Coordinates of C-alpha atoms in Angstrom, one line a residue:
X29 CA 53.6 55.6 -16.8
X30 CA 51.6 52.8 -15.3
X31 CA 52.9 50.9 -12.6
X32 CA 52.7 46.5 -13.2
X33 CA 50.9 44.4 -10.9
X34 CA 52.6 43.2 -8.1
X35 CA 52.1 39.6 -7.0
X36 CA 53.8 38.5 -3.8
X37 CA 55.8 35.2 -4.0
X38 CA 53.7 33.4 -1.5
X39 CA 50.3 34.3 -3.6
X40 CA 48.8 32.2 -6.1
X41 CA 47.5 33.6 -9.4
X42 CA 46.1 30.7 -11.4
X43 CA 46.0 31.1 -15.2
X44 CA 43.2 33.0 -17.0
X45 CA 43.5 35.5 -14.2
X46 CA 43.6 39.2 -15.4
X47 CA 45.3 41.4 -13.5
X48 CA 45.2 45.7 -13.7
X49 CA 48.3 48.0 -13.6
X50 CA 49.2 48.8 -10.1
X51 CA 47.0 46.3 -8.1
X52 CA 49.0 44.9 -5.5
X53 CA 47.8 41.1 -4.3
X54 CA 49.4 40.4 -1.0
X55 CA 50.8 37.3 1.4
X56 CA 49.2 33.8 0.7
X57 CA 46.3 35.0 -1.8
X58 CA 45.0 33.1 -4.4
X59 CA 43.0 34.2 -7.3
X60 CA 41.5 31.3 -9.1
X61 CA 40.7 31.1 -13.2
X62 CA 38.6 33.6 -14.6
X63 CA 38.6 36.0 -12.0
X64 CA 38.9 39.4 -13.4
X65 CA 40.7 42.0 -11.0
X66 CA 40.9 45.9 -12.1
X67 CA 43.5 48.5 -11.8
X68 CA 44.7 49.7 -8.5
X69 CA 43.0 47.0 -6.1
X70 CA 44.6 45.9 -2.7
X71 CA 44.1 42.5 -2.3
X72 CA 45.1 41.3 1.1
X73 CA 46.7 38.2 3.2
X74 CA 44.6 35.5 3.0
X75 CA 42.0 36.5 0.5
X76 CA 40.6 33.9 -2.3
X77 CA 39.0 35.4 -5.3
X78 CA 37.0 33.3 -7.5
X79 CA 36.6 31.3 -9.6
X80 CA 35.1 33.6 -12.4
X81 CA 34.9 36.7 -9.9
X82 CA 35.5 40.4 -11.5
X83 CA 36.6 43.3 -9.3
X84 CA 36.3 46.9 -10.4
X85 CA 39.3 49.4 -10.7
X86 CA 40.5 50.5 -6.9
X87 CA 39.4 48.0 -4.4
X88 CA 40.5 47.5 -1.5
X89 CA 40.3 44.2 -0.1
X90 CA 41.3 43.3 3.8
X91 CA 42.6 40.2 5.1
X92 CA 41.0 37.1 5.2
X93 CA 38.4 37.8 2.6
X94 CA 36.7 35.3 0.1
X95 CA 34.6 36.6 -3.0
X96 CA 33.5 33.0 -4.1
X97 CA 31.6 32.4 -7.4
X98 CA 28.5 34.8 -8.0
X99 CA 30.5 37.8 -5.7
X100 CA 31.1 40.8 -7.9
X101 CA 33.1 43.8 -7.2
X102 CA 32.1 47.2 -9.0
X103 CA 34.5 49.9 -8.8
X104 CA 36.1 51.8 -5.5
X105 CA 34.5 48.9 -2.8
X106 CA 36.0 48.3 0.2
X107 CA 35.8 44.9 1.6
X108 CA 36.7 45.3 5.7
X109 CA 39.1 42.4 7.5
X110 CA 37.1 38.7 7.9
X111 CA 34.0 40.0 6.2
X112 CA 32.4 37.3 4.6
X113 CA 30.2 36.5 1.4
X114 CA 28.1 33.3 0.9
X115 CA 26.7 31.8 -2.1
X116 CA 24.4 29.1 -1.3
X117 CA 21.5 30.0 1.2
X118 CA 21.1 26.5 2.7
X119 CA 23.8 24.8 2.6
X120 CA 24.5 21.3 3.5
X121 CA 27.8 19.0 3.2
X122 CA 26.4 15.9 1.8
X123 CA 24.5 18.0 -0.8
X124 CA 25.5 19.5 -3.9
X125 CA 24.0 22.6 -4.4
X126 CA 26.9 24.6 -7.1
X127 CA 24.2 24.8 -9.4
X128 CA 22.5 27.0 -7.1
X129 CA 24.3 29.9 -6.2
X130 CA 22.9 33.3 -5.8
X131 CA 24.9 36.7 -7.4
X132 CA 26.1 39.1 -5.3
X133 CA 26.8 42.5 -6.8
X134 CA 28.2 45.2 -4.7
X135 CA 27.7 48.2 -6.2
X136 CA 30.0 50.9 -7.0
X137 CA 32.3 53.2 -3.8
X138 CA 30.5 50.9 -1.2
X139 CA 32.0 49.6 2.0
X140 CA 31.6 46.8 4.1
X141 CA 32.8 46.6 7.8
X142 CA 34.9 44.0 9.7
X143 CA 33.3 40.7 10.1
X144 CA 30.1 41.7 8.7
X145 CA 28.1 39.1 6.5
X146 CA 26.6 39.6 3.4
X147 CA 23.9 36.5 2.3
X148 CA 24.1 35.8 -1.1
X149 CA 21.5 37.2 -3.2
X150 CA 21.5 40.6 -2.5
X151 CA 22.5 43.6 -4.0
X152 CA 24.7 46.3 -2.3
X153 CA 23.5 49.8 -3.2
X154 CA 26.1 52.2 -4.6
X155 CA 28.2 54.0 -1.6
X156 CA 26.4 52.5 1.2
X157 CA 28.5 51.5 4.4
X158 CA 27.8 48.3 5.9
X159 CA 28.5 48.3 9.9
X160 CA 31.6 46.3 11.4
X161 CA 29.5 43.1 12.2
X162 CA 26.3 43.7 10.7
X163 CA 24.4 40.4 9.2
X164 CA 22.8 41.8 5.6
X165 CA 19.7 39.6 4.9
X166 CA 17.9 41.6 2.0
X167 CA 18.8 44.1 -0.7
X168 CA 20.4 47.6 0.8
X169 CA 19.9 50.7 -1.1
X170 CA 22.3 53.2 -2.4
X171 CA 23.8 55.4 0.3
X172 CA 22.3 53.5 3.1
X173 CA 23.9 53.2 6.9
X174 CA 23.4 49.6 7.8
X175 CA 24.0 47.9 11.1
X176 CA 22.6 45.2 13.3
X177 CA 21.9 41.4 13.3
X178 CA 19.9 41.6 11.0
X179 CA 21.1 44.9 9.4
X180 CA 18.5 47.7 9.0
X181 CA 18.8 51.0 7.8
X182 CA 20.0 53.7 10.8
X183 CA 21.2 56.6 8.4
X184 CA 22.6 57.8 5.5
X185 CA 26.1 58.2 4.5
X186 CA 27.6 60.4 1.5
X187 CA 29.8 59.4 -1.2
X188 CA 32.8 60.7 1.0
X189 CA 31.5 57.6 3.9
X190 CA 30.4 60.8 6.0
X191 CA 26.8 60.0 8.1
X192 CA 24.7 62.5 7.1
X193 CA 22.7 64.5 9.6
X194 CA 18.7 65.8 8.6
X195 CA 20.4 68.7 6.2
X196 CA 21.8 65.9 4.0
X197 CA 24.7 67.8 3.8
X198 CA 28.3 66.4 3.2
X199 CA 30.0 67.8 6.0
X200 CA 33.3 66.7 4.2
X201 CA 32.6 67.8 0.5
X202 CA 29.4 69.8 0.9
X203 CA 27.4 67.3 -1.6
X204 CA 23.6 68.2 -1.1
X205 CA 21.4 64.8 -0.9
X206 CA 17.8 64.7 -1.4
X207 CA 15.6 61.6 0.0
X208 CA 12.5 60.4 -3.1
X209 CA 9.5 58.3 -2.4
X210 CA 10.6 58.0 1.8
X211 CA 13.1 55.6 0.8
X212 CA 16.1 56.7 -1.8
X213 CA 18.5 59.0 -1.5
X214 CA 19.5 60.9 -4.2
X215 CA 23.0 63.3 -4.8
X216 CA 21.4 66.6 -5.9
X217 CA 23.7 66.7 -9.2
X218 CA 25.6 70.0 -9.5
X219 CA 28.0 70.6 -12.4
X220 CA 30.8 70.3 -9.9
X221 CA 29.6 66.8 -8.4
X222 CA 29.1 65.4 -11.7
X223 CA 30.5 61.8 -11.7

């Protein structure tokens, strides 16, 4: 039996919202029209999603998060307290630049620290962690470790968020990695870590 949303009566969900089974949307939210919100999400105090934004099937979203217009969530990401997204990559108050907005995708299982900053127009590989405060200024690729101002690559990290030493061995599940062409890693697939 599947659980309802739950909307807290001091969050706003505007119409032409969808909302999955079992997400919970917390204190003072607001998800604006279109946005699209899967099964199973945390959304937390203070966050604004939208308009037109879809999040996959269990994310977790902190406090004080705002996935504007051109953000998307795939499945599983986890989106630390006061990180931030923009969509416009020079910005000015007297000039109108909606029309310009650059896409965000954050790829599937990946996580993004505290206060970090993500500038529009990149993509988020699948499962990589981005480091509490890092600034991201290009594309990151799947599984990468990411930290600094501005973020470079210092590791690897498995599916399970573990940083992987030179075996590129899980220490949590055991998943064997492989590194191709110097600069992708790669789960070695097994019939038991098929996903």
């Amino acid at each position: 039996m599947t659980k309802p949303p739950f909307v807290h009566e001091s969050a706003y969900v505007d119409d032409g919202v969808e909302v999955g089974a079992g997400t919970k949307i917390w204190h003072f939210a607001h998800i604006l029209p279109g946005s699209r919100i899967g099964a199973n999400c945390s959304i937390g105090q203070n966050v604004m999603i939208g308009p037109d934004v879809p999040v996959g099937d269990n994310c977790k979203i902190q406090n004080n998060v705002a996935l504007y217009k051109g953000v998307e969530l795939e499945d599983g990401v986890f989106c630390g307290p006061s990180c931030v997204f923009t969509n416009v990559l020079n910005p000015r108050a007297e000039v109108e630049r909606k029309d310009e907005f650059r896409p965000t995708r954050v790829r599937r299982g990946a996580t993004i620290g505290a206060n970090a900053t993500i500038v529009c127009g990149n993509e988020l590989g699948r499962y990589c962690l981005i480091a509490a405060g890092a600034v991201v200024t290009k594309p990151v690729p799947a599984f990468a470790l990411m930290a600094g101002v501005p973020a470079r690559r210092i590791g690897w990290v498995s599916r399970a968020g573990e940083i992987l030493d030179e075996t590129l061995i899980c220490p949590r599940t055991g998943e064997k990695y492989r590194v191709v062409d110097g600069s992708t890693l790669v789960l070695v697939e097994t019939d038991e870590h098929r996903n």
